[in-house]
Short mmCIF file of N, CA and C in Angstrom, two decimals:
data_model
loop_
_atom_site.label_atom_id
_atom_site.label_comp_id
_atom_site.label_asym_id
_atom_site.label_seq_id
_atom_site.Cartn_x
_atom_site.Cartn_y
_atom_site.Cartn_z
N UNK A 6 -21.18 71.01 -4.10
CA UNK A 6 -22.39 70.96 -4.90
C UNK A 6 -22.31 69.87 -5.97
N UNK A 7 -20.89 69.71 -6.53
CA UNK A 7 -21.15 68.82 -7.56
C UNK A 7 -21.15 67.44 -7.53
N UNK A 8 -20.58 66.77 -5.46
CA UNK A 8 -20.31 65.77 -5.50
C UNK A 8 -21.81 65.44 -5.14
N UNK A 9 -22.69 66.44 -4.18
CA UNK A 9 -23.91 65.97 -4.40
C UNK A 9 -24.60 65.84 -5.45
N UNK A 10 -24.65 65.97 -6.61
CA UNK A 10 -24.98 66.16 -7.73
C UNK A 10 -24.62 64.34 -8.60
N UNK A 11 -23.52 64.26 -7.72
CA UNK A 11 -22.95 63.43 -8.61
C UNK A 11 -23.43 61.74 -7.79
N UNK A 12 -23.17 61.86 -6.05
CA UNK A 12 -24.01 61.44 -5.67
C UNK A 12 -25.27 60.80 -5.80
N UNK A 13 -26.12 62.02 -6.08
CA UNK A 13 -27.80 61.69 -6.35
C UNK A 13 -27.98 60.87 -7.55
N UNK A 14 -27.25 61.40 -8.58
CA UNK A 14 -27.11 60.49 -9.91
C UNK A 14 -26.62 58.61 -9.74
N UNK A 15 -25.92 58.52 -8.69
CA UNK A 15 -25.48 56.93 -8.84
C UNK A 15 -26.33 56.59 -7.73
N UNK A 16 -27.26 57.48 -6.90
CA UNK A 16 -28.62 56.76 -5.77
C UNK A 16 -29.99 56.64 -7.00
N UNK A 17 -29.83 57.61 -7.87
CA UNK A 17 -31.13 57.37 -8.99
C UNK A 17 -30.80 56.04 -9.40
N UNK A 18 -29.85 55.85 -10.25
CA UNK A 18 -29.14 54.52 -10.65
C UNK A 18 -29.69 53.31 -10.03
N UNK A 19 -29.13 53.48 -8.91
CA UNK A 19 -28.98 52.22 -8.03
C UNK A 19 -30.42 52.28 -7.59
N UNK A 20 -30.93 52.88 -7.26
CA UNK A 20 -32.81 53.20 -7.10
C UNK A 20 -33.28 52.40 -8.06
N UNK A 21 -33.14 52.51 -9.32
CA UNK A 21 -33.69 51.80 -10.65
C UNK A 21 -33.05 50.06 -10.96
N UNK A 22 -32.01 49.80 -9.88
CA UNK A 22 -31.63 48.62 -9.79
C UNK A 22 -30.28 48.66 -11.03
N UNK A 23 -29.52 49.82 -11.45
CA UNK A 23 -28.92 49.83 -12.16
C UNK A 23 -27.68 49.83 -11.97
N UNK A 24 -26.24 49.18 -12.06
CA UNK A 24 -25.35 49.25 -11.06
C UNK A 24 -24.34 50.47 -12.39
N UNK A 25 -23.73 51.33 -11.80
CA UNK A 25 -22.94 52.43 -12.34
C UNK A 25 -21.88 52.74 -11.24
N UNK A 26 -20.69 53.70 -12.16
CA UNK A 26 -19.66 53.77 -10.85
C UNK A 26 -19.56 54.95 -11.57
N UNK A 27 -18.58 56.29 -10.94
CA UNK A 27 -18.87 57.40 -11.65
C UNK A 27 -17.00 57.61 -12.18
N UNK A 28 -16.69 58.60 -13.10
CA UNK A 28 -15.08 58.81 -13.32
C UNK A 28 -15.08 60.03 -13.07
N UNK A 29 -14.27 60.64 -12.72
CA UNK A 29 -14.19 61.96 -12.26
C UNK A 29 -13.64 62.51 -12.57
N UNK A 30 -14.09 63.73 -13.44
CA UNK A 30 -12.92 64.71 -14.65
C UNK A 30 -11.79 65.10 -14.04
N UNK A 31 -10.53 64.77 -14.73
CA UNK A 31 -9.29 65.44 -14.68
C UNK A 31 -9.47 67.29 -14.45
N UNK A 32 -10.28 67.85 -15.10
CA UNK A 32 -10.15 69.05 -15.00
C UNK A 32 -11.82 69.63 -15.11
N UNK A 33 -11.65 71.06 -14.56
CA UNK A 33 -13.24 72.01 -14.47
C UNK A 33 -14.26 71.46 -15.49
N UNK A 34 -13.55 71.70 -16.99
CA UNK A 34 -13.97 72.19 -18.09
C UNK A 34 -14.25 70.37 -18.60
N UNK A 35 -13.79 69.75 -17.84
CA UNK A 35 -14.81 68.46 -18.34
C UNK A 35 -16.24 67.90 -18.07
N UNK A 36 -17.01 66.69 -18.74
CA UNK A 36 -17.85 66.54 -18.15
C UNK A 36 -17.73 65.55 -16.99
N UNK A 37 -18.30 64.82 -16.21
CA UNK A 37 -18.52 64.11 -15.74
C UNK A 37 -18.89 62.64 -16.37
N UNK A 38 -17.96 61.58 -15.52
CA UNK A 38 -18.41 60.49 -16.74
C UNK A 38 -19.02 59.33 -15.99
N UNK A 39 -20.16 58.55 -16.20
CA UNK A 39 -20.71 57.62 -15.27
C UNK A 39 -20.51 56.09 -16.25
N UNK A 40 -19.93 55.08 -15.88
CA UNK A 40 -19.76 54.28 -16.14
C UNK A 40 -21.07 53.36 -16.01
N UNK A 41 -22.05 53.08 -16.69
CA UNK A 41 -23.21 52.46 -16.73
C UNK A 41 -23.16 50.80 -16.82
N UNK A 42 -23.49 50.37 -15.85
CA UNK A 42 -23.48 48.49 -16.27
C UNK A 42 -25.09 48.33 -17.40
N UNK A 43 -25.12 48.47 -18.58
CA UNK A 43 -26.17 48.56 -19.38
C UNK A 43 -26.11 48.02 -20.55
N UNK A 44 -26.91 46.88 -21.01
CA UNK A 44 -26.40 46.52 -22.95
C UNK A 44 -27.36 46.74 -23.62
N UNK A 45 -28.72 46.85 -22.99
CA UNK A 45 -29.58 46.57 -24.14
C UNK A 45 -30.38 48.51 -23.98
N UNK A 46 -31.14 48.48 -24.62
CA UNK A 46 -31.56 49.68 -24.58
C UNK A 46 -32.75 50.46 -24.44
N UNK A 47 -33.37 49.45 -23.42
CA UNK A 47 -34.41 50.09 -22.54
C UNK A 47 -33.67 50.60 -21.23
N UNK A 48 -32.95 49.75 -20.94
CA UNK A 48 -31.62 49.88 -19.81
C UNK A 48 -31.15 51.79 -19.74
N UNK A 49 -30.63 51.51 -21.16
CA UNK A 49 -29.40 52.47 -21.24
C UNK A 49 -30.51 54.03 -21.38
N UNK A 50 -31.74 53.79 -21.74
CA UNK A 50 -32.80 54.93 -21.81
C UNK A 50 -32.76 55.21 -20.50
N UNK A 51 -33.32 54.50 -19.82
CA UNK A 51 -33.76 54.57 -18.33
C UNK A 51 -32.67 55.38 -17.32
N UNK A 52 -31.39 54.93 -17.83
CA UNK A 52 -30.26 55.54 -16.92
C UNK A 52 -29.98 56.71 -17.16
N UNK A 53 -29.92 57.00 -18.89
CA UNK A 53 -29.90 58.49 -19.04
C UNK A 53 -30.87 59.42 -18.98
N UNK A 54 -32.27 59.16 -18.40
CA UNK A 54 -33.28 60.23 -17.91
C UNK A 54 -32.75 60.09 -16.56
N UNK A 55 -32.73 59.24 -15.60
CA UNK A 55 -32.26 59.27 -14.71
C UNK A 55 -31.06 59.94 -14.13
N UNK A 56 -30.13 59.90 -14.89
CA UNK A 56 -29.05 60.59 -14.85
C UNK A 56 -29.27 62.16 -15.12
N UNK A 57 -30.04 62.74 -16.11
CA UNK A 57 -30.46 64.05 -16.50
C UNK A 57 -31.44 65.00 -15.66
N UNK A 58 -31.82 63.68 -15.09
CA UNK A 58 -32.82 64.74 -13.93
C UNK A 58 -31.89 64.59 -12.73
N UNK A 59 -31.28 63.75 -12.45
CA UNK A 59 -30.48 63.68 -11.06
C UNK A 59 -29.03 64.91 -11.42
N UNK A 60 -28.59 65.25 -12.26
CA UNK A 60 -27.35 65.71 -12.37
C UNK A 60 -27.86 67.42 -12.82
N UNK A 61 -29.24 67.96 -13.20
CA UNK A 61 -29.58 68.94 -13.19
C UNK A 61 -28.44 69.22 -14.44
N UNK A 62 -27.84 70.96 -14.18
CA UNK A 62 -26.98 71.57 -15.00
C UNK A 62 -25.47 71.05 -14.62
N UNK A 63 -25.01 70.44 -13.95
CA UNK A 63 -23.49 69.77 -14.31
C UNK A 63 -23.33 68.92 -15.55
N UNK A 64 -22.56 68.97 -16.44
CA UNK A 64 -21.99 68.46 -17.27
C UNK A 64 -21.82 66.32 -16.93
N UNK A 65 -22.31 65.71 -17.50
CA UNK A 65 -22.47 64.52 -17.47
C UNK A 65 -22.73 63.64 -18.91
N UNK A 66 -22.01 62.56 -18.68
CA UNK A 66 -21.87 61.57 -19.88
C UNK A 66 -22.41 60.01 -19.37
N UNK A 67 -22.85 59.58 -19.60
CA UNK A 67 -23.14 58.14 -19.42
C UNK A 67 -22.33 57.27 -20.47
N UNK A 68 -21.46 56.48 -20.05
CA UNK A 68 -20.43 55.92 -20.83
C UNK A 68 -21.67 53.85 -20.75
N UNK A 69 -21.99 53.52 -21.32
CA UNK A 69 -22.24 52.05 -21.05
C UNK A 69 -21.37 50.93 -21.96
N UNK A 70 -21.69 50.30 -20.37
CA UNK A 70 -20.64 48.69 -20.60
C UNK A 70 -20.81 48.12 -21.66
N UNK A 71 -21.95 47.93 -21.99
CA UNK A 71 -22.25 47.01 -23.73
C UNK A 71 -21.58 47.89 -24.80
N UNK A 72 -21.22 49.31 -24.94
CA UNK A 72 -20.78 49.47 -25.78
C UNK A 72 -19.27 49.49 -25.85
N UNK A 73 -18.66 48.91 -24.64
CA UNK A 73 -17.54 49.20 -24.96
C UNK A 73 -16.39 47.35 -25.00
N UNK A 74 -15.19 47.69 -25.59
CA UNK A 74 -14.57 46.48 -25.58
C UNK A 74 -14.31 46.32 -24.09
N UNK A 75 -14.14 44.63 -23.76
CA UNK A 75 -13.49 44.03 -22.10
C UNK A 75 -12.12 44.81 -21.91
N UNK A 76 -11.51 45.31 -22.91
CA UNK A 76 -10.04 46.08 -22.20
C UNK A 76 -10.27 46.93 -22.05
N UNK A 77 -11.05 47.88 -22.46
CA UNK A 77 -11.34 49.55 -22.78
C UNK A 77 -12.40 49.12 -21.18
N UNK A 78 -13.48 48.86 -21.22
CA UNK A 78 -14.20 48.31 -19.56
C UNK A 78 -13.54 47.83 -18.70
N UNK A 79 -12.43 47.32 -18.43
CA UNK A 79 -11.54 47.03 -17.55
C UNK A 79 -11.08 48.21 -17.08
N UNK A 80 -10.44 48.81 -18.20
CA UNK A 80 -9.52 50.15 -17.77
C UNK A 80 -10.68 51.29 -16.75
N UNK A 81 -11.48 51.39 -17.21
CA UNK A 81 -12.63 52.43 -16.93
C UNK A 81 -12.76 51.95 -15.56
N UNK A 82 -13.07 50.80 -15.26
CA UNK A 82 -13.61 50.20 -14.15
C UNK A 82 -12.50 50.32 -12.68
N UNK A 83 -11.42 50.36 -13.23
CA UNK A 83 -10.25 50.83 -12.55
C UNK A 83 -10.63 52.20 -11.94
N UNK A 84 -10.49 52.79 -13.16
CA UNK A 84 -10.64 54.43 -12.13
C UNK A 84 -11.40 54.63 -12.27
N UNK A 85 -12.98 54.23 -12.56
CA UNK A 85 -13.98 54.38 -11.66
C UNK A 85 -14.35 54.41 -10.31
N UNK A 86 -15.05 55.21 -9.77
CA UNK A 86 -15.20 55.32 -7.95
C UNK A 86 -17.02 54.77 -8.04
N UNK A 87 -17.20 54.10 -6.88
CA UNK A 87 -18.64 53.56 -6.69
C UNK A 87 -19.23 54.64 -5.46
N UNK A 88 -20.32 54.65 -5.33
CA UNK A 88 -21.17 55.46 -4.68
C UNK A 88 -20.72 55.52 -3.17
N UNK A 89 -20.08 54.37 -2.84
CA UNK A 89 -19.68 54.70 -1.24
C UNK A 89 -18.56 55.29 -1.30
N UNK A 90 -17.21 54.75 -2.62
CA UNK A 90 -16.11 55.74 -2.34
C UNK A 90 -16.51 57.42 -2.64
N UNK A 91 -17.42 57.56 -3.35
CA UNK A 91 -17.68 59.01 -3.60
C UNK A 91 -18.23 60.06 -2.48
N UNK A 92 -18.97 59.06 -1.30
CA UNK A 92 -19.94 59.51 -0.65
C UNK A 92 -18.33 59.39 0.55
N UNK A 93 -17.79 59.17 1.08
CA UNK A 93 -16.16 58.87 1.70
C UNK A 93 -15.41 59.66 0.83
N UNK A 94 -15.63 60.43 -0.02
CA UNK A 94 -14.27 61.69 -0.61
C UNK A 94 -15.34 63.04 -0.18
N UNK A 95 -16.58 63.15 -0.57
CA UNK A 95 -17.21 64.17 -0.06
C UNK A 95 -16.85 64.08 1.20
N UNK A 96 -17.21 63.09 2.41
CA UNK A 96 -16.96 63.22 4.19
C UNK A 96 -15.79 64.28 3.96
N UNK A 97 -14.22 63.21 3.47
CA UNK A 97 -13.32 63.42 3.77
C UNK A 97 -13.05 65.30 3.59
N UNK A 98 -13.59 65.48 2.52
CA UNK A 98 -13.30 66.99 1.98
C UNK A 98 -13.83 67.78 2.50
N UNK A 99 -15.09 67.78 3.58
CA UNK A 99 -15.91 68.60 4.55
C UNK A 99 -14.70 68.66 6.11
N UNK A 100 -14.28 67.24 5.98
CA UNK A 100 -13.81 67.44 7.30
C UNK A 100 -12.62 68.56 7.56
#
């Protein structure tokens, strides 16, 4: 349920022409974190309604690129997963 959830949120995204990759909580009791390519802030509006109606009641954060430093966005971007590896860990976990 939650990878569809999580899913639909980076097809809203990418629907709106917005490129995002998602991070995926270490544990239950976290939220969910979406790495937003966004600086200015009609952008960063747009992604988080988008994100709020696509993610329903799961726990979700929209983290964006403009606000953060090139090392701190590097690191993120690392273990960030993009919409096809996410949509290839759901397959894998059904099979």
């Amino acid at each position: 349920m939650v990878f569809q959830r999580i899913i639909a949120g980076l097809e809203a995204l990418h629907a709106a022409g917005i490129s995002a990759r998602v991070i995926l909580p270490s544990g239950d009791d976290q939220p969910v974190e979406f790495l937003v390519e966004a600086s200015d802030m009609p952008t960063m509006s747009l992604a988080a309604r988008r994100l709020r109606r696509s993610m329903g009641n799961v726990a979700h954060y929209p983290v964006f690129t403009g606000d953060l430093t090139p090392e701190r966005r590097a690191t993120l971007r690392g273990s960030a997963w993009d919409l096809e590896a996410v949509r290839r860990h759901q397959r894998d976990q059904a099979a």
